[in-house]
XYZ file of C-alpha atoms in Angstrom:
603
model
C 38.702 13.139 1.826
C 39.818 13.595 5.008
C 41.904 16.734 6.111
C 43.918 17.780 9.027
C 45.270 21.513 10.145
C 45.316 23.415 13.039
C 44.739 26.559 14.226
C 48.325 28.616 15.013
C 47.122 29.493 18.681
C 46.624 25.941 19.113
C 49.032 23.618 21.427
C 46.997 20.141 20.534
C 48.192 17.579 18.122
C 47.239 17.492 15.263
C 43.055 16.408 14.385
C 40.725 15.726 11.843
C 38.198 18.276 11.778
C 36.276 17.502 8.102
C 35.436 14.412 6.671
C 34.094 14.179 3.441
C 33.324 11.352 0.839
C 33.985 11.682 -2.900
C 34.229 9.243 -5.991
C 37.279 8.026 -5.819
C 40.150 9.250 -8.741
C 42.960 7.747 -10.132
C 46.002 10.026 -9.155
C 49.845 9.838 -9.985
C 51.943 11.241 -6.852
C 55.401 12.527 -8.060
C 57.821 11.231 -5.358
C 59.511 15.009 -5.194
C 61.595 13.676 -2.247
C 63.124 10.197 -2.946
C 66.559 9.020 -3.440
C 68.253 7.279 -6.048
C 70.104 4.910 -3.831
C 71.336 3.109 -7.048
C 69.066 0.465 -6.577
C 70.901 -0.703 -3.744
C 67.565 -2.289 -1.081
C 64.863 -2.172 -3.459
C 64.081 -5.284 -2.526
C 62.000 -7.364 0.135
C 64.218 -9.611 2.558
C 67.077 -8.904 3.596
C 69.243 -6.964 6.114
C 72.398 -5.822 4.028
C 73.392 -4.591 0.816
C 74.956 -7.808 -0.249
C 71.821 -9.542 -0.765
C 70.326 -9.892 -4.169
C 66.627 -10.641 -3.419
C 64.409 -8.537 -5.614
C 61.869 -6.557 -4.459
C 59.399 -7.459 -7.449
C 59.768 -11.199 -6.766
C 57.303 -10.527 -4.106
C 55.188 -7.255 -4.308
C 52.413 -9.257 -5.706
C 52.774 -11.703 -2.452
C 50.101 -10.742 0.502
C 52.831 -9.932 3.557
C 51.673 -8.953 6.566
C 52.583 -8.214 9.712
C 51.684 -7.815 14.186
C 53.959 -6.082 15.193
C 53.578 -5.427 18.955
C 55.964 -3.557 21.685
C 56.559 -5.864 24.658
C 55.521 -3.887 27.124
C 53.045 -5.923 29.018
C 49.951 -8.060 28.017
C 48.284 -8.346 24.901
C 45.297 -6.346 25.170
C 41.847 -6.949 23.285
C 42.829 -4.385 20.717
C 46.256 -6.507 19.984
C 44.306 -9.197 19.416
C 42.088 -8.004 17.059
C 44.787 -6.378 15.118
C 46.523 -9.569 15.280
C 43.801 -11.245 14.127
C 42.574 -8.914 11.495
C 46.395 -9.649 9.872
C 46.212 -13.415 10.214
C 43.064 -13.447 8.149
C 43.700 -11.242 5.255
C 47.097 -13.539 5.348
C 44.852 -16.552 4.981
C 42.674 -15.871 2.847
C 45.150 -14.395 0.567
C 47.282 -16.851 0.923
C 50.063 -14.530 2.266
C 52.314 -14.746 5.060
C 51.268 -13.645 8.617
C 55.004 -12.034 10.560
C 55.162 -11.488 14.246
C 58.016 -8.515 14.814
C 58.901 -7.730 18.152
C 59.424 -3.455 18.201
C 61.461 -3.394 21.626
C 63.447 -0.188 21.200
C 61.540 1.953 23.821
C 63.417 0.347 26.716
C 62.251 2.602 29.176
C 58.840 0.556 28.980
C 60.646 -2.797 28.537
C 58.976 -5.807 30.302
C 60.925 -9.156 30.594
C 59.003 -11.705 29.257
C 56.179 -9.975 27.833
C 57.400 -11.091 23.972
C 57.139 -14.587 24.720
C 54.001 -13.703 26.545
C 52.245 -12.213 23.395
C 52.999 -15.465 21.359
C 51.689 -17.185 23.445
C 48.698 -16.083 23.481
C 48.389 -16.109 19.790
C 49.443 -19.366 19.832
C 46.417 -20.440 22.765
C 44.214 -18.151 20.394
C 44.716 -20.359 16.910
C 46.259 -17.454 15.129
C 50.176 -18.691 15.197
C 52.704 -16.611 13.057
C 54.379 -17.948 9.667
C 57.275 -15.794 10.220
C 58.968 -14.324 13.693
C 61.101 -14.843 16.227
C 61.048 -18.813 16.867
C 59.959 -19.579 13.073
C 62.447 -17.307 11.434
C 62.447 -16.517 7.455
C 64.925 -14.821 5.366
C 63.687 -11.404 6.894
C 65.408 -11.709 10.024
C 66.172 -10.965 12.655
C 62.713 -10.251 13.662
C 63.466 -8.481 17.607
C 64.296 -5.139 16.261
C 66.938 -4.511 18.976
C 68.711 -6.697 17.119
C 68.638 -4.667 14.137
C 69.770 -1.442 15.364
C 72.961 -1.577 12.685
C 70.574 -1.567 9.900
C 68.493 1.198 11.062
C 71.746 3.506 11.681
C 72.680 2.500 8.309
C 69.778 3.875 6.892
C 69.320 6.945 9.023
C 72.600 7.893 7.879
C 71.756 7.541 4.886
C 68.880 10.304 5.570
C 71.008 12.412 6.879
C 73.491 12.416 3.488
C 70.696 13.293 1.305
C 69.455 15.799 3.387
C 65.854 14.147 4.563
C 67.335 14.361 8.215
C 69.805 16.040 10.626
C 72.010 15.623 13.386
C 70.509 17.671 16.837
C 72.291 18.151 19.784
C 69.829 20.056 21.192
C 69.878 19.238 25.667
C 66.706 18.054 27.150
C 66.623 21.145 28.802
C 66.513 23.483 26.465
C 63.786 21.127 24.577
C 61.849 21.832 27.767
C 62.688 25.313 27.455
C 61.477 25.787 24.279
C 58.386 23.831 24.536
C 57.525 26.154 27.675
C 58.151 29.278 25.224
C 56.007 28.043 22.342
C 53.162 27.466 24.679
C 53.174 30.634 26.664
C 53.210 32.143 22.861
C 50.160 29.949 22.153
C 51.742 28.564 19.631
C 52.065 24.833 18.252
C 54.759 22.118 20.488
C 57.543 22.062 17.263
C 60.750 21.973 17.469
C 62.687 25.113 15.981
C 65.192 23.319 13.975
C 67.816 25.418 15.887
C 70.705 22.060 14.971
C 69.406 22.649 11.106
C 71.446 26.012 11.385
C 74.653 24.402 12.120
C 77.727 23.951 10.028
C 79.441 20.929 8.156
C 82.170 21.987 10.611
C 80.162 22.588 13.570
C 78.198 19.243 13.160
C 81.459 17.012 12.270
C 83.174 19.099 15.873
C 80.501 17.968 18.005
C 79.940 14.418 16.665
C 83.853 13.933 16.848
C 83.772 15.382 21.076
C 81.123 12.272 21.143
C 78.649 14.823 22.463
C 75.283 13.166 23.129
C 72.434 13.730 20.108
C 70.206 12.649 18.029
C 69.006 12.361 14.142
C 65.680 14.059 13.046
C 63.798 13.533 10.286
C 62.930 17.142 8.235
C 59.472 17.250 7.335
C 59.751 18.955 4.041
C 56.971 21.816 2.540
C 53.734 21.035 1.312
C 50.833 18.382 1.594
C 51.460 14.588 2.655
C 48.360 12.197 0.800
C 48.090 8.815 1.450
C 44.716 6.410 0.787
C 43.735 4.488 3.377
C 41.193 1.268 2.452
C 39.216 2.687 5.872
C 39.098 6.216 5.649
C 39.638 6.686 1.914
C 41.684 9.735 1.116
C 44.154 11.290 3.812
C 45.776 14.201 3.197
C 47.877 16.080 6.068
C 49.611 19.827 5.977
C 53.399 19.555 6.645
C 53.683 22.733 7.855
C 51.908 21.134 11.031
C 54.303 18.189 11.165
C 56.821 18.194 13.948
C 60.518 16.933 12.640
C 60.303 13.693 13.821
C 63.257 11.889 15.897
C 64.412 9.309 13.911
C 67.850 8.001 15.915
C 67.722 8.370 19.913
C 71.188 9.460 21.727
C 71.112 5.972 23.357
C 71.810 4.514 19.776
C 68.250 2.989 19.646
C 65.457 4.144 16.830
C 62.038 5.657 17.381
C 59.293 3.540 16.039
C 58.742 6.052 12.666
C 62.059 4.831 11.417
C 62.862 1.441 12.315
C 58.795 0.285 11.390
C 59.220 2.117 7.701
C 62.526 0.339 7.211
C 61.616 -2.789 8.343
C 57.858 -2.829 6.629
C 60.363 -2.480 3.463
C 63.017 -5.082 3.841
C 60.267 -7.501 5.193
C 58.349 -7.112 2.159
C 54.994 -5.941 3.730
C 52.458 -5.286 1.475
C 49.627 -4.203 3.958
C 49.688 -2.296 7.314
C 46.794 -3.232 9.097
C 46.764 -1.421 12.561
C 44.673 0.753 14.762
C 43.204 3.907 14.350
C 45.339 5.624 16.863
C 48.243 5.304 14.398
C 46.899 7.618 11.750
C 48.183 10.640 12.795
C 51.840 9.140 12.957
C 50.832 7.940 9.327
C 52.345 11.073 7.184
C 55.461 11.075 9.003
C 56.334 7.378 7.449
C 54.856 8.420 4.232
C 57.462 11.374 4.152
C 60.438 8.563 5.328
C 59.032 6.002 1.822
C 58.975 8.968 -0.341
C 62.735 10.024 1.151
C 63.783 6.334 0.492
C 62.584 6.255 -2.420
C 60.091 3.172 -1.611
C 56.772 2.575 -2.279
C 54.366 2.127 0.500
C 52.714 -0.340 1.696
C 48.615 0.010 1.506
C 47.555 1.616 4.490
C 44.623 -0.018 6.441
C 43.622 2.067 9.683
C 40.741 -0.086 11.867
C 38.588 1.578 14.516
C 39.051 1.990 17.646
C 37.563 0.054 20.495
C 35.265 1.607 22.819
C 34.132 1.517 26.130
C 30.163 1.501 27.143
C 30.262 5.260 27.215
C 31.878 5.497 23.955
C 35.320 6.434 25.194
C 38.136 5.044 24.145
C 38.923 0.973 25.595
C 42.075 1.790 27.476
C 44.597 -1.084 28.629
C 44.321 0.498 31.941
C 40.999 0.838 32.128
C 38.653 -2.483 33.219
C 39.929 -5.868 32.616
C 41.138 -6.366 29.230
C 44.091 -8.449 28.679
C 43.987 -11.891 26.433
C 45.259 -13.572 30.129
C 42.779 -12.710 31.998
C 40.266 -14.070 29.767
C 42.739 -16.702 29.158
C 42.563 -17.548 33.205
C 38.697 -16.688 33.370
C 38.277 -19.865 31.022
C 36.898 -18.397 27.730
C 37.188 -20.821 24.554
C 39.959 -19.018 22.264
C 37.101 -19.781 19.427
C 34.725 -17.482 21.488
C 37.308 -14.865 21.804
C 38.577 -15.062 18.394
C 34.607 -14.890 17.124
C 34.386 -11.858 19.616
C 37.116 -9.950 18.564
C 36.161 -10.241 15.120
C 33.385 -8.626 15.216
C 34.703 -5.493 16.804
C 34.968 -2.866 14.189
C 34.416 -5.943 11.498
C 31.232 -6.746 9.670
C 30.762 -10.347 6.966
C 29.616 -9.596 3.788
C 26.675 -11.969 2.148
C 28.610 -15.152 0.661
C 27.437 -13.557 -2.983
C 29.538 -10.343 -2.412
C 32.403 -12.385 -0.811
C 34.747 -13.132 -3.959
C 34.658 -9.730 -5.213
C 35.693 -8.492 -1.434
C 38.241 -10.524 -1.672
C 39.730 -9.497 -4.970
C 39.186 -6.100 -3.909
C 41.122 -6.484 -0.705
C 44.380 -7.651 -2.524
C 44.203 -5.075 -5.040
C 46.772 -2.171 -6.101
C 46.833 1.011 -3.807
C 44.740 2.868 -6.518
C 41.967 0.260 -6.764
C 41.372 -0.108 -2.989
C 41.255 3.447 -2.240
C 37.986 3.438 -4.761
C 36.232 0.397 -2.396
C 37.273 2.035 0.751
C 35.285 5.336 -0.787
C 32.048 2.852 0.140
C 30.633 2.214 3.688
C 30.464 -1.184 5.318
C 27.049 -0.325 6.510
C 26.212 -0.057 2.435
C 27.021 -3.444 1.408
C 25.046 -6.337 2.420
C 26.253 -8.223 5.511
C 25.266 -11.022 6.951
C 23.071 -12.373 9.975
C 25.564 -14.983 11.120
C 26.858 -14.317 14.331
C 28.502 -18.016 15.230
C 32.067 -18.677 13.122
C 34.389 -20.996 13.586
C 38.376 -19.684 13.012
C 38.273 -21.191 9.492
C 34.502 -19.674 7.915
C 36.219 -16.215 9.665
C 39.055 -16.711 6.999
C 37.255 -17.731 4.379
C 34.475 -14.464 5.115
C 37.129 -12.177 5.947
C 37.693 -8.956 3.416
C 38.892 -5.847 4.125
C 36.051 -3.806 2.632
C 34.257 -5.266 6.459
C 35.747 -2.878 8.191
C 34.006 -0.275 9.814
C 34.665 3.100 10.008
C 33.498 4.025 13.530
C 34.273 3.255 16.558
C 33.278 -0.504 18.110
C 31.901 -0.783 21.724
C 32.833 -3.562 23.646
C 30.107 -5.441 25.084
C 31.446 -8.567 27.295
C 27.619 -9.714 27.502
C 28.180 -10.898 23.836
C 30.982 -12.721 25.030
C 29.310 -14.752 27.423
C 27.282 -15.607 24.823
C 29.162 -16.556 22.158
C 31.525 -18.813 24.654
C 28.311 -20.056 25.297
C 27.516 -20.934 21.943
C 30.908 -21.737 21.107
C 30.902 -24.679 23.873
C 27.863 -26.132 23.099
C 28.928 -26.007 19.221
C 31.966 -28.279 20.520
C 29.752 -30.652 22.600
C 28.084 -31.051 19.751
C 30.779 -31.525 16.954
C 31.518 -35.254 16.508
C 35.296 -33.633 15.364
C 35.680 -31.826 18.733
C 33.212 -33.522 21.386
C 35.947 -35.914 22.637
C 38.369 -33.245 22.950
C 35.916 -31.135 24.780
C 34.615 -34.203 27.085
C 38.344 -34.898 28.152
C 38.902 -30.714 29.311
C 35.676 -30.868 31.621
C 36.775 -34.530 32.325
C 40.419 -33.297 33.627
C 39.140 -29.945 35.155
C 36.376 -32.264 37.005
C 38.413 -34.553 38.376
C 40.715 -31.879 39.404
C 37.758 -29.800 40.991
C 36.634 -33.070 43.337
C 39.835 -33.757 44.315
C 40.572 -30.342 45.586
C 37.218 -30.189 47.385
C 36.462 -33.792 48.290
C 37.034 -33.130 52.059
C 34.233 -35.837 52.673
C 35.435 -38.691 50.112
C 31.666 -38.859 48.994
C 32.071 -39.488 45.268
C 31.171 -42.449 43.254
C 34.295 -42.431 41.176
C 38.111 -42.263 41.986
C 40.184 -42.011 39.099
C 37.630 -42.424 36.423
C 34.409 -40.948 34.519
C 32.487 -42.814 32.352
C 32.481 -40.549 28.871
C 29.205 -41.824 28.120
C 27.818 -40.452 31.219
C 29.456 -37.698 31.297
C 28.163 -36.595 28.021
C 24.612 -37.152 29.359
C 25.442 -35.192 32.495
C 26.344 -32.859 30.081
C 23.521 -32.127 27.809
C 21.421 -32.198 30.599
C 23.427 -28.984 32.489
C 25.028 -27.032 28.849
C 22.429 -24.641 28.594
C 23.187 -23.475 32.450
C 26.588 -22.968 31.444
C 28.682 -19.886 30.514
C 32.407 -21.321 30.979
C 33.697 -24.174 31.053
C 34.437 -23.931 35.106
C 30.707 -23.939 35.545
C 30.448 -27.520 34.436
C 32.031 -28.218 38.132
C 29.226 -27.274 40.373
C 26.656 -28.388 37.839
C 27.888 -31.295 37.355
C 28.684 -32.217 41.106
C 25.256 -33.798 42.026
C 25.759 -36.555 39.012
C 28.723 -37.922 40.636
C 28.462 -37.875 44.143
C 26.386 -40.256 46.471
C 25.055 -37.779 48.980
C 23.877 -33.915 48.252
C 25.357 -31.136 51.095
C 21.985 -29.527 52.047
C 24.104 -27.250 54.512
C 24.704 -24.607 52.164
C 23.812 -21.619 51.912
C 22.333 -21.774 48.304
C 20.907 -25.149 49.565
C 19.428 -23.434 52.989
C 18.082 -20.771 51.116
C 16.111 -22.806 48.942
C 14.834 -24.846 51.598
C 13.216 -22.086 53.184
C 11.527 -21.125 49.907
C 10.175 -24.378 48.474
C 10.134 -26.991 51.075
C 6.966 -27.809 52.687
C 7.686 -30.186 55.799
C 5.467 -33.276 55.863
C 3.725 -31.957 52.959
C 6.655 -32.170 50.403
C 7.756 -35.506 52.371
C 4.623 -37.110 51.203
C 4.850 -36.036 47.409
C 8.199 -37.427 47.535
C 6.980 -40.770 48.751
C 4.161 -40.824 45.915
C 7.542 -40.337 42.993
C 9.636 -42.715 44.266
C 6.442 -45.377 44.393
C 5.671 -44.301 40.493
C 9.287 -44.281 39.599
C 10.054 -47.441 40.923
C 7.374 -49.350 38.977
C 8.405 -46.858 35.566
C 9.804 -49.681 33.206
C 10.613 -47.246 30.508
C 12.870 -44.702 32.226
C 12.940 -41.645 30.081
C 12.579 -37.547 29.768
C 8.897 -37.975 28.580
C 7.420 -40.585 30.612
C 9.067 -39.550 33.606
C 7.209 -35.952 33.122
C 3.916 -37.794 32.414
C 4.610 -39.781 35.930
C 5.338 -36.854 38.037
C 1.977 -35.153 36.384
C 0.295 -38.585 37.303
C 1.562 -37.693 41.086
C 0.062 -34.494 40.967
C -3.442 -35.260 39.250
C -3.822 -38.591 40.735
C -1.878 -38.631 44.081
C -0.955 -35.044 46.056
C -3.899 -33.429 45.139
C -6.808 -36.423 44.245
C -9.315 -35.063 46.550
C -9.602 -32.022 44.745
C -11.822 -31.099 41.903
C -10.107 -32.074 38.206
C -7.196 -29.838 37.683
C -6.986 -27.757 34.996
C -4.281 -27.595 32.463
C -2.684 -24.653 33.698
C -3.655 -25.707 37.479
C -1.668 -28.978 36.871
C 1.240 -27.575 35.560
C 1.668 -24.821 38.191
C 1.599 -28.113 40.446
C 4.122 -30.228 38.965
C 6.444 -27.157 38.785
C 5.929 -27.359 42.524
C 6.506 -30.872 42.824
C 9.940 -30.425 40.089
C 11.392 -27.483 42.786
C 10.836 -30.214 45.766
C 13.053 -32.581 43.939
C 15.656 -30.231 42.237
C 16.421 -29.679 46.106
C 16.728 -33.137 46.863
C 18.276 -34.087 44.010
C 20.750 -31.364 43.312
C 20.741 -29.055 46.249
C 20.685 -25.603 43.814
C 18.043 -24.003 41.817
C 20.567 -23.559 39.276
C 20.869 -27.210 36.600
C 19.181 -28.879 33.715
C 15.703 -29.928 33.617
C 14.519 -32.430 36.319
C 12.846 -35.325 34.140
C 16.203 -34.927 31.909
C 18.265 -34.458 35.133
C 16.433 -38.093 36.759
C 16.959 -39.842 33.206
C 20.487 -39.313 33.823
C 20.978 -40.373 36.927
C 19.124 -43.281 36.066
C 16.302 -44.998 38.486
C 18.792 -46.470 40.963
C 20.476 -42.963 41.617
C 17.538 -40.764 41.700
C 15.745 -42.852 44.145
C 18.246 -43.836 46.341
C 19.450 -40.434 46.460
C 15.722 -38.854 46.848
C 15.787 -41.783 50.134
C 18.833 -39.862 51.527
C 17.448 -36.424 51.242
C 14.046 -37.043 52.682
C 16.087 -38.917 55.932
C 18.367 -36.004 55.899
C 15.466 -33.550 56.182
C 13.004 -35.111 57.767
C-alpha cells in the first residue's frame, strides 16, 4: 500500500514516503459522501438531464480516453499516453476518445488541438470518438461544455460538497505568506465556509467576483490503482480544491470527473504526475455519487540522469521527430516500450482478461511486478502485434529513461522491415523515390544526372539493398544513393578530399585501377561473388605478382586496399554499401565508365 502525509512544519505538496506490497483484499468502500441525485445522470452519454441513456448499457464497454490541454506540441509522454489508451481500446475492443481540456486559457495556443490530432493521425493511432468524429458524448472541446460543468458544481454546492469563496487574490497571497512564515502547510483557511446563507446570496447578487471550492471532507481517501496497487491519502492534507474559476471556466478536477462520467470512461490511463491530484476526483465521484473509473497511473519518463523528461528540456516533441524523418512505426515501437514491457504469448490471454476486469480484481494483478512475469525478447513490433501484446499488467512501476540511441535503431529496423515487406515495399520505394527526386532537383546545379523525371523501381530497389544497412532515416537514402544515379562523382568535397589524402596512392592506385577495369570487362557473369573473386584475382595475380604467394590474411588486407581505391572513385565517400554489391548494381557499363572518369579526373 502506498501512503501519503506530511509533516505539519512542512510547506511541500504532498509525497509518498512508504511503499509497501501486500496480498491484495477484497474491500467494500461505503460511499459516506454521495448524493442521491434521484437517478438523474447515472448514465454514460449525454450532456443534459433529458437524456435517457443508461449508464449500465455500457459499464461493461472498454471506454477510454487522451485527453490533452492544447497548449503546445505533443510531447513524447503524450504520445505514449495516447498510445497506451489506443491499445487497451483495441485490444478490448473499446472505444479510443480524443477530448480537448482547453479551460486554462491563460496557456491557450491557437492551433495546437488540431496540431495534436494530427500527429496521432501521422502516428497510426486515430481517435474513434472526438472533435471531427463526434459520438453521442459530445461536445468533446470542453469550453464548450462549460454549462454542464456549472450545472454540476452547483449542484456541489447544494449538497454541501462545495462552497462559494470570494476570497481576493490578495489576501490568498496574504495568507499563503502567513502559513509559510508559520511553517505550516499552503491550505486555504476556509475563511468563505464561515459565511452566511445571507451573506453568500448578498455578495453573489452585487455580482462580486468568486469562485466555487470543493470541501475536502475528514478522513482517509483509498483508491487502487492497476500500477501502484493500493493508494490511500490523508484528507486532512488535502487543500479544498477550486472547482469553478471567477472567469466562469472549470479547473481540470471538476470538469475531467464530470466528463470521465457522462463519457462513459471506464479506464483512466495517464501519467504518474497525476497521482497526487488523484484523491481530489475520488472525493468529487464519491460526492456525485458515481463510481470511478479504474485508475491506471504509468511511469514517468526520464532523462539520462534519471530526472524527470521535461517538455522544455532537449528536443522532445512528436514534430520534431515528425520533421527529423522518423517512421511513425519506429516511434510508435519506441514509445511503447517506455515504462511498458510484452508478456510471453502463453501469459498473454490471461493479461488480457485481467486488464478488463472489475476494480477489485485488477487491484489483486497490479499487487504483482512486471519484472515478475515473463516478458518477452522481441524488440521489433509492428502497430498491430503491439495491440494484440498489449495488457495492462506490462506496465512498469518505475521510472523509464529515454534513450534516442534505441530510436535510431529501431527506425532502422523499422525501414528495412518495410523494404522488405512485399505489403509495404512499394509504398516505401515511392517515399525515397519522391524525396529523391526532390533532393536532385534542389541540388542539381550541374544537370549531371542520368534521369529527369523518372527512376526505374527495379533499380532503385537494388540501389537500395545495397546502401539500407548505412541508413538511419529515410533522408539518408539521398546522399547514399546519389552516386547510382548520376554520371560523374564531385571529388571536390571535402569528405571526398579527405579521403583522397588517406587512401589514394598516385600512379600506384592508377595502375590497380587499370588491372579491374581489364578483369571486369572480360567478367561475363557480373555478380556480388565473382566480382569479389576478380578483384582478389587483381591483387594475387596482378598488383602484387612479383611478390611471394600471399597469404590469406595478406590477400585480404590487400583487396580491402584495392575496395577503398574504388569506393573513392566510384562513390566519392567512405560511407555506402559494399563495393562488389555496390559494382553489381551499377552494372558493368556504369562502373567502368565511371571508374574511366575518375582516374582522368585524378590523374
Amino acid at each position: 500500500m502506498i501512503k501519503f502525509f506530511i509533516k505539519p512544519t512542512t510547506t511541500s505538496k504532498i509525497f509518498k514516503t512508504t511503499t509497501t506490497t501486500t496480498t491484495t483484499t477484497t474491500t467494500t468502500t461505503t460511499n459516506i459522501f454521495s448524493l442521491n441525485f434521484k437517478n438523474k445522470r447515472n448514465y454514460s452519454c449525454c450532456s443534459s438531464d433529458n437524456n435517457n441513456h443508461n449508464h449500465n448499457n455500457n459499464e461493461n464497454k472498454i471506454r477510454v480516453r487522451y485527453a490533452p490541454s492544447p497548449t503546445g506540441y505533443l510531447h513524447l509522454g503524450g504520445l505514449r499516453t495516447a498510445l497506451f489508451n489506443y491499445l487497451f481500446a483495441k485490444k478490448n475492443n473499446g472505444t479510443f476518445i480524443l477530448r480537448i481540456e482547453d479551460t486554462d486559457r491563460t496557456r491557450f495556443v491557437e492551433g495546437s488541438a488540431k496540431s495534436l490530432a494530427g500527429c496521432l493521425e501521422w502516428a497510426g493511432i486515430p481517435y474513434d470518438e472526438g472533435p471531427s468524429r463526434p459520438g453521442e458524448c459530445g461536445p468533446y472541446v470542453q469550453s464548450e461544455r462549460l454549462a454542464i460543468y456549472k450545472e454540476y458544481a452547483e449542484k456541489l454546492v447544494k449538497s454541501g460538497h462545495a462552497y462559494h469563496c470570494f476570497c481576493s487574490s490578495e489576501r490568498l497571497s496574504m495568507s499563503r505568506i502567513n502559513l509559510k512564515n508559520q511553517h505550516a502547510m499552503s491550505l486555504y483557511d476556509r475563511h468563505c465556509l464561515k459565511l452566511s446563507e445571507d451573506e453568500i446570496q448578498r455578495k453573489l447578487q452585487s455580482g462580486e467576483s468568486h469562485t466555487i471550492r470543493l470541501k475536502i471532507p475528514p478522513g482517509i481517501t483509498k483508491f487502487t490503482d492497476h500500477v501502484k496497487g493500493t493508494v490511500q491519502f490523508n484528507n486532512q492534507l488535502i487543500d479544498d480544491q477550486v472547482l469553478m474559476k471567477s472567469d466562469g471556466y472549470p479547473t481540470y478536477h471538476l470538469a475531467s470527473v464530470v466528463d470521465d462520467h457522462l463519457m462513459g470512461i471506464s479506464h483512466i490511463i495517464r501519467g504518474e504526475e497525476w497521482l497526487n491530484s488523484t484523491p481530489k476526483h475520488i472525493i468529487l465521484y464519491q460526492a456525485f455519487g458515481w463510481k470511478p473509473p479504474q485508475m491506471v497511473h504509468v511511469p514517468l519518463l526520464l532523462n539520462s540522469d534519471k530526472s524527470k523528461l521535461s517538455k522544455r528540456q532537449g528536443d522532445v516533441s512528436v514534430d520534431s521527430y515528425i520533421s527529423k524523418g522518423y517512421l511513425p512505426e519506429a516511434l510508435i515501437n519506441f514509445v511503447s516500450f517506455l515504462g511498458w514491457s510484452p508478456s510471453l504469448p502463453s501469459s498473454s490471454s490471461s493479461s488480457s482478461s485481467s486488464s478488463s476486469s472489475s476494480t477489485t480484481s485488477t487491484s489483486s494483478s497490479s499487487t504483482s511486478s512486471t519484472s515478475e512475469q515473463e516478458t518477452s525478447s522481441k524488440e521489433i513490433f509492428t502497430l498491430k502485434e503491439l495491440v494484440e501484446s498489449f495488457s495492462l499488467d506490462g506496465i512498469n512501476k518505475s521510472g523509464s529513461v529515454v534513450n534516442m540511441e534505441r530510436l535510431d535503431w529501431l527506425n532502422v529496423n523499422h525501414i528495412r522491415l518495410q523494404i522488405d515487406d512485399p505489403l509495404k515495399q512499394n509504398e516505401m520505394l515511392l517515399k525515397i523515390k519522391n524525396q529523391l527526386l526532390e533532393y536532385f532537383n534542389n541540388n542539381n546545379s550541374n544537370n549531371n544526372l542520368d534521369f529527369k523525371k523518372e527512376i526505374d523501381s527495379e533499380y532503385l530497389l537494388k540501389s537500395i539493398n545495397c546502401v539500407k544497412e548505412r541508413v538511419h532515416l529515410i533522408e539518408d537514402f539521398n546522399n547514399l544513393l546519389k552516386p547510382f544515379f548520376i554520371d560523374q562523382i564531385d571529388y571536390t568535397t571535402q569528405e571526398a578530399i579527405k579521403m583522397k589524402q588517406k587512401v589514394w596512392k598516385g600512379d600506384d592506385s592508377i595502375k590497380s585501377i587499370e588491372f579491374v577495369i581489364k578483369r571486369l570487362q572480360d567478367l561475363q557473369d557480373f555478380t556480388m561473388a565473382n566480382i569479389y573473386k576478380q578483384l582478389q584475382l587483381t591483387c594475387s595475380q596482378d598488383i602484387y605478382k612479383d611478390q611471394p604467394q600471399l597469404t590469406e590474411k595478406e590477400l585480404t588486407t590487400k583487396t580491402n586496399q584495392l575496395m577503398s581505391n574504388l569506393r573513392y572513385l566510384l562513390l566519392g565517400s567512405p560511407v555506402g554499401g559494399g563495393i562488389p554489391l555496390a559494382i553489381e548494381t551499377f552494372g558493368k557499363h556504369k562502373t567502368i565508365k565511371t571508374l574511366l572518369n575518375g582516374l582522368n579526373l585524378n590523374k
